[in-house]
GROMACS .gro file of C-alpha atoms in nm:
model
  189
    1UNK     CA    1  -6.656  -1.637   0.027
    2UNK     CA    2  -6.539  -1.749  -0.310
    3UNK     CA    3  -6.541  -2.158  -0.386
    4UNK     CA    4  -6.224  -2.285  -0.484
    5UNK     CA    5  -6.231  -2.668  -0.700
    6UNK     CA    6  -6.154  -2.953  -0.435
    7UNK     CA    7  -6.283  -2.701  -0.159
    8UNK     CA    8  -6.517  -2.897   0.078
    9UNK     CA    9  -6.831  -2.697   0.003
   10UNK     CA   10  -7.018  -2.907   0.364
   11UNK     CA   11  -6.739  -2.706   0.509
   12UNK     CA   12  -6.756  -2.364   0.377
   13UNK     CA   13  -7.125  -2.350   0.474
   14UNK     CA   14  -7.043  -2.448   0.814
   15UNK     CA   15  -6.802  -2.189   0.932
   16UNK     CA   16  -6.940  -1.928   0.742
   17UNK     CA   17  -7.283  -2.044   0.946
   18UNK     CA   18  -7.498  -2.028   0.607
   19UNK     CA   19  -7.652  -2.320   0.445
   20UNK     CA   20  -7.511  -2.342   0.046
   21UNK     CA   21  -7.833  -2.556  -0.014
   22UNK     CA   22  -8.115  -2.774   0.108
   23UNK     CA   23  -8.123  -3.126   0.040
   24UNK     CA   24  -8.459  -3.304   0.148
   25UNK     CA   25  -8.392  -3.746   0.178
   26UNK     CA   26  -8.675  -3.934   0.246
   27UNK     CA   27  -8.484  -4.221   0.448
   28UNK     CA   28  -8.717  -4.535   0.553
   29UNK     CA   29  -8.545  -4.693   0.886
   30UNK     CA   30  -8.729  -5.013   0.971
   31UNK     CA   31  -8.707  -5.142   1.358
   32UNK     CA   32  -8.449  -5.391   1.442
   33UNK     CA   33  -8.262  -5.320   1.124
   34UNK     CA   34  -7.928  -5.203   1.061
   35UNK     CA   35  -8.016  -5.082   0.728
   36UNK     CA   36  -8.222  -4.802   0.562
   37UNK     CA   37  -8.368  -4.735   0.208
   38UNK     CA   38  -8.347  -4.387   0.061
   39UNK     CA   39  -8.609  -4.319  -0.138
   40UNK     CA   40  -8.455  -4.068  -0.372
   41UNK     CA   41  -8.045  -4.006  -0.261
   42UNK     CA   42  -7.899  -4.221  -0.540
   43UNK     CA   43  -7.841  -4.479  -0.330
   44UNK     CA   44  -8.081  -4.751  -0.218
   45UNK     CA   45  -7.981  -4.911   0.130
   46UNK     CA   46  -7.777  -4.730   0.362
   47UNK     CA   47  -7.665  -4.822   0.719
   48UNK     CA   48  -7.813  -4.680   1.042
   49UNK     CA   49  -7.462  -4.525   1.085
   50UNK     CA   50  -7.475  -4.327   0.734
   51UNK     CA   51  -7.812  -4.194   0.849
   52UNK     CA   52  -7.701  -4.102   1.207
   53UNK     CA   53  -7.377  -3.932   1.010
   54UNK     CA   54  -7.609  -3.692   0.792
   55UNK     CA   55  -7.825  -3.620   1.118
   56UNK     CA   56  -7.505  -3.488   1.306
   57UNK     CA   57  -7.388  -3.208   1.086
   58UNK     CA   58  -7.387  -2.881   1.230
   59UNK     CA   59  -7.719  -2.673   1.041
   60UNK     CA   60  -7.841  -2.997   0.954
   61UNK     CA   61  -8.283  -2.956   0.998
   62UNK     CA   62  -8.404  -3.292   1.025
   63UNK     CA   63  -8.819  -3.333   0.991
   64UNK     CA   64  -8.947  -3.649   1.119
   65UNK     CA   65  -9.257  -3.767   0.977
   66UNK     CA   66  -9.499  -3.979   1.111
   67UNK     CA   67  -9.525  -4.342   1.068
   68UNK     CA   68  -9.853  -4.400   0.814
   69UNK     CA   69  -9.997  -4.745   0.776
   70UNK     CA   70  -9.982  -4.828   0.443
   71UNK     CA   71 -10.286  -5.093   0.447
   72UNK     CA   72 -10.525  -4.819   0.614
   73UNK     CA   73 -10.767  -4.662   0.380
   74UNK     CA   74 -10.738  -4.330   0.437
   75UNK     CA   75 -10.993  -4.100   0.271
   76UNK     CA   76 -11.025  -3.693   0.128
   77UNK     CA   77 -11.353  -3.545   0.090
   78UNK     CA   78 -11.313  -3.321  -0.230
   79UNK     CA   79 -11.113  -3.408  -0.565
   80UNK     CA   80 -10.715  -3.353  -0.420
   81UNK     CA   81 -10.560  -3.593  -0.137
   82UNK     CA   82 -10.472  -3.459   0.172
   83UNK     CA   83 -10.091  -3.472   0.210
   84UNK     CA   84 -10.109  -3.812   0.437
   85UNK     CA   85 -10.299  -3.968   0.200
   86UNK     CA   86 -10.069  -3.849  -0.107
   87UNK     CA   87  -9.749  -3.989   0.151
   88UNK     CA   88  -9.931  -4.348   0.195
   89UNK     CA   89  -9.988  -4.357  -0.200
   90UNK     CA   90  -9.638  -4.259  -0.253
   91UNK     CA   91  -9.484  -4.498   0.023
   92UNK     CA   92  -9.718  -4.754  -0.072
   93UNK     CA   93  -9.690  -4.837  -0.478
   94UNK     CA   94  -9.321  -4.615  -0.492
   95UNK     CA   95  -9.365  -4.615  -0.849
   96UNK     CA   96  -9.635  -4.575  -1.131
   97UNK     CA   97  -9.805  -4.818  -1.136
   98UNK     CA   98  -9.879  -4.885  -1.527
   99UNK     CA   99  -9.745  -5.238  -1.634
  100UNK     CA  100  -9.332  -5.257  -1.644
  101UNK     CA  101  -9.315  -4.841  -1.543
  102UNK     CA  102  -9.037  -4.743  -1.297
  103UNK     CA  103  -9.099  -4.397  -1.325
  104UNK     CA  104  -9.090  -4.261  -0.936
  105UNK     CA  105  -9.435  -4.249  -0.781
  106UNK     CA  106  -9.342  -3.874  -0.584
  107UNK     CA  107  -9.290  -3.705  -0.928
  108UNK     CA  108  -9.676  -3.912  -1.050
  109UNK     CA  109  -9.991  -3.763  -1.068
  110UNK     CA  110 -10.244  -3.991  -0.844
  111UNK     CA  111 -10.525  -4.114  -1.057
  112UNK     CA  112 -10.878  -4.139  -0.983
  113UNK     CA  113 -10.924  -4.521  -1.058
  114UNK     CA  114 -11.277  -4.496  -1.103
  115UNK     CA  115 -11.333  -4.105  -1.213
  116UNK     CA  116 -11.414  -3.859  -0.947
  117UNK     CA  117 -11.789  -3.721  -0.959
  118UNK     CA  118 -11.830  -3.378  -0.820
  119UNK     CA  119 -12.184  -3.486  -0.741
  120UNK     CA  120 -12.083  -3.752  -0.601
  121UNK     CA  121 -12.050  -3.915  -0.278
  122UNK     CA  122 -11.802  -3.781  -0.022
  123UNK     CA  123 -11.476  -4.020   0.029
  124UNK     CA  124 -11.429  -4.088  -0.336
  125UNK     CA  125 -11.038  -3.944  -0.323
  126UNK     CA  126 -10.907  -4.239  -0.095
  127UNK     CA  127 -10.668  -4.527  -0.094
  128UNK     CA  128 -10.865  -4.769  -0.288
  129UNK     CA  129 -10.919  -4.506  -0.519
  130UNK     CA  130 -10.624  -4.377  -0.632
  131UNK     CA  131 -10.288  -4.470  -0.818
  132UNK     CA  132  -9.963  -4.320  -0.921
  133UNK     CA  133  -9.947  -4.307  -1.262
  134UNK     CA  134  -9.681  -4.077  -1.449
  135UNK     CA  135  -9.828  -3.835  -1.672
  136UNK     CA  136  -9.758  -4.002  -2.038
  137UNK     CA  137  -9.909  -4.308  -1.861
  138UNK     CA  138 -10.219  -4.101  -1.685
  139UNK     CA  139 -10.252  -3.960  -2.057
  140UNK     CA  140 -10.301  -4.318  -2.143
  141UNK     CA  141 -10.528  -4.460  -1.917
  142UNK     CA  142 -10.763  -4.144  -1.934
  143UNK     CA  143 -10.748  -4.127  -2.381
  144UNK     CA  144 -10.603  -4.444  -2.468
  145UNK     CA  145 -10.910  -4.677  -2.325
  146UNK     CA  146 -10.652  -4.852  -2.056
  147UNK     CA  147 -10.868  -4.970  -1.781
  148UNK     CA  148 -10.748  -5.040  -1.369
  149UNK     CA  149 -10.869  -5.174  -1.052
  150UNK     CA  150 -10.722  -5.222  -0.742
  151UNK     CA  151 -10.773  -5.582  -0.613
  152UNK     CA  152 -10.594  -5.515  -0.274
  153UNK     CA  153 -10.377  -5.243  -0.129
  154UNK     CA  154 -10.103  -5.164  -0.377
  155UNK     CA  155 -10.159  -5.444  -0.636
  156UNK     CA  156 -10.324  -5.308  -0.962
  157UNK     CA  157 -10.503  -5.540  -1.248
  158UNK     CA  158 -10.502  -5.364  -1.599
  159UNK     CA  159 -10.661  -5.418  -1.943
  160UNK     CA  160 -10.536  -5.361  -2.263
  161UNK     CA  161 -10.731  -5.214  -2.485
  162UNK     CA  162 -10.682  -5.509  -2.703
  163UNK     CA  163 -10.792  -5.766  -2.416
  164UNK     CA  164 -10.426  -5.834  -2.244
  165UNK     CA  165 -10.462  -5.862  -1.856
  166UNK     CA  166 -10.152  -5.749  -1.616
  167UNK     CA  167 -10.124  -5.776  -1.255
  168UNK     CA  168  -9.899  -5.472  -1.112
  169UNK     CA  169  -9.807  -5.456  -0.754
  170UNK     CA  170  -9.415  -5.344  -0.576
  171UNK     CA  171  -9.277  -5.648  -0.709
  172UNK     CA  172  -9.339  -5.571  -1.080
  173UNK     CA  173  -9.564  -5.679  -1.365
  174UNK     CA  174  -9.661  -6.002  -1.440
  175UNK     CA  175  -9.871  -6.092  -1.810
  176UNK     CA  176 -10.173  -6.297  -1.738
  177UNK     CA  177 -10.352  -6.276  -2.112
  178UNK     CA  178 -10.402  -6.609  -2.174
  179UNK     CA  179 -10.183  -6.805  -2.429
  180UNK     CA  180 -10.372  -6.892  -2.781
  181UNK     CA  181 -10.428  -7.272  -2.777
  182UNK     CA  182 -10.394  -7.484  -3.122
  183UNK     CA  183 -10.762  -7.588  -3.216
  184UNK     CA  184 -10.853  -7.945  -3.145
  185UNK     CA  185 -10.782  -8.234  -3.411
  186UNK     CA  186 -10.560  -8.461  -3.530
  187UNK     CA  187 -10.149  -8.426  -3.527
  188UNK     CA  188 -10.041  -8.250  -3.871
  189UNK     CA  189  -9.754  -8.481  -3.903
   0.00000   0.00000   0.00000
């Protein structure tokens, strides 16, 4: 069935009874809220109604996910996350988590914070363990002698390798290198 311009295409696909396309939203609906974020439909808070709207079309596959606590450590024995712990990482930093990046934490590779040992012990891929980072940043912190720990679920404090200190958590970055003070003496004028 050809597709002519200002043709709904929603509307082609459902009476022909074939799907055009898949679209996968990752929609966050919070109890007792009338609003919802979407994490990656161009569009940051919807309404419950919006949500219920894309639900009802006909062909429409809806997954459900479960809910995962985001301050649970959740653990992987072996080097790669299992897929509920790569969701909570995701869900719980949304973005790398280098100072000032907004690059989107799905698309990031999740970084050993302290490097993975295959001889090590088991748990070492878990939630206090790992962190988004996208891949020029991952590059970075693995060659460029960057340095990270995780002080508490989601909030990140980095090193420079010239000595600057930033604190990183879902709020944003905030520079805590301490200022150079003027030497002690008397006033110069």
């Amino acid at each position: 069935l050809p597709i002519s311009r200002g043709q709904d295409s929603l509307a082609i696909a459902q009476a022909t009874g074939t799907s055009l396309r898949e679209l996968q939203l990752f929609v966050h609906l919070r109890d007792g809220e009338q609003t919802a974020t979407v994490e990656n439909g161009g569009i940051n808070v919807v309404t419950r109604a919006q949500v219920a709207e894309w639900c009802s079309v006909p062909g429409t596959r809806i997954i459900v996910r479960p809910v995962i606590d985001l301050n649970d450590t959740i653990t992987s024995n072996g080097y790669e996350p299992s897929p509920t712990l790569r969701a909570q990482i995701i869900l719980r930093d949304r973005t790398c988590v280098f100072p000032w990046c907004i690059r989107p934490a799905r698309a990031a590779d999740l970084d050993h914070i302290d490097p993975y040992d295959p001889a090590g012990p088991p748990s070492q891929t878990s939630s206090v363990n790992l962190g988004p980072l996208c891949r020029r940043h991952h590059r970075l912190k693995t060659h460029g002698r960057w340095t990270y720990s995780q002080i508490e679920p989601g909030v990140f404090l980095w090193r420079s390798p010239h000595g600057y200190t930033y604190l990183r958590d879902t709020t944003g970055t905030q520079d805590l290198t301490p200022r150079p003070v003027d030497p002690p003496g008397p006033d110069p004028s």
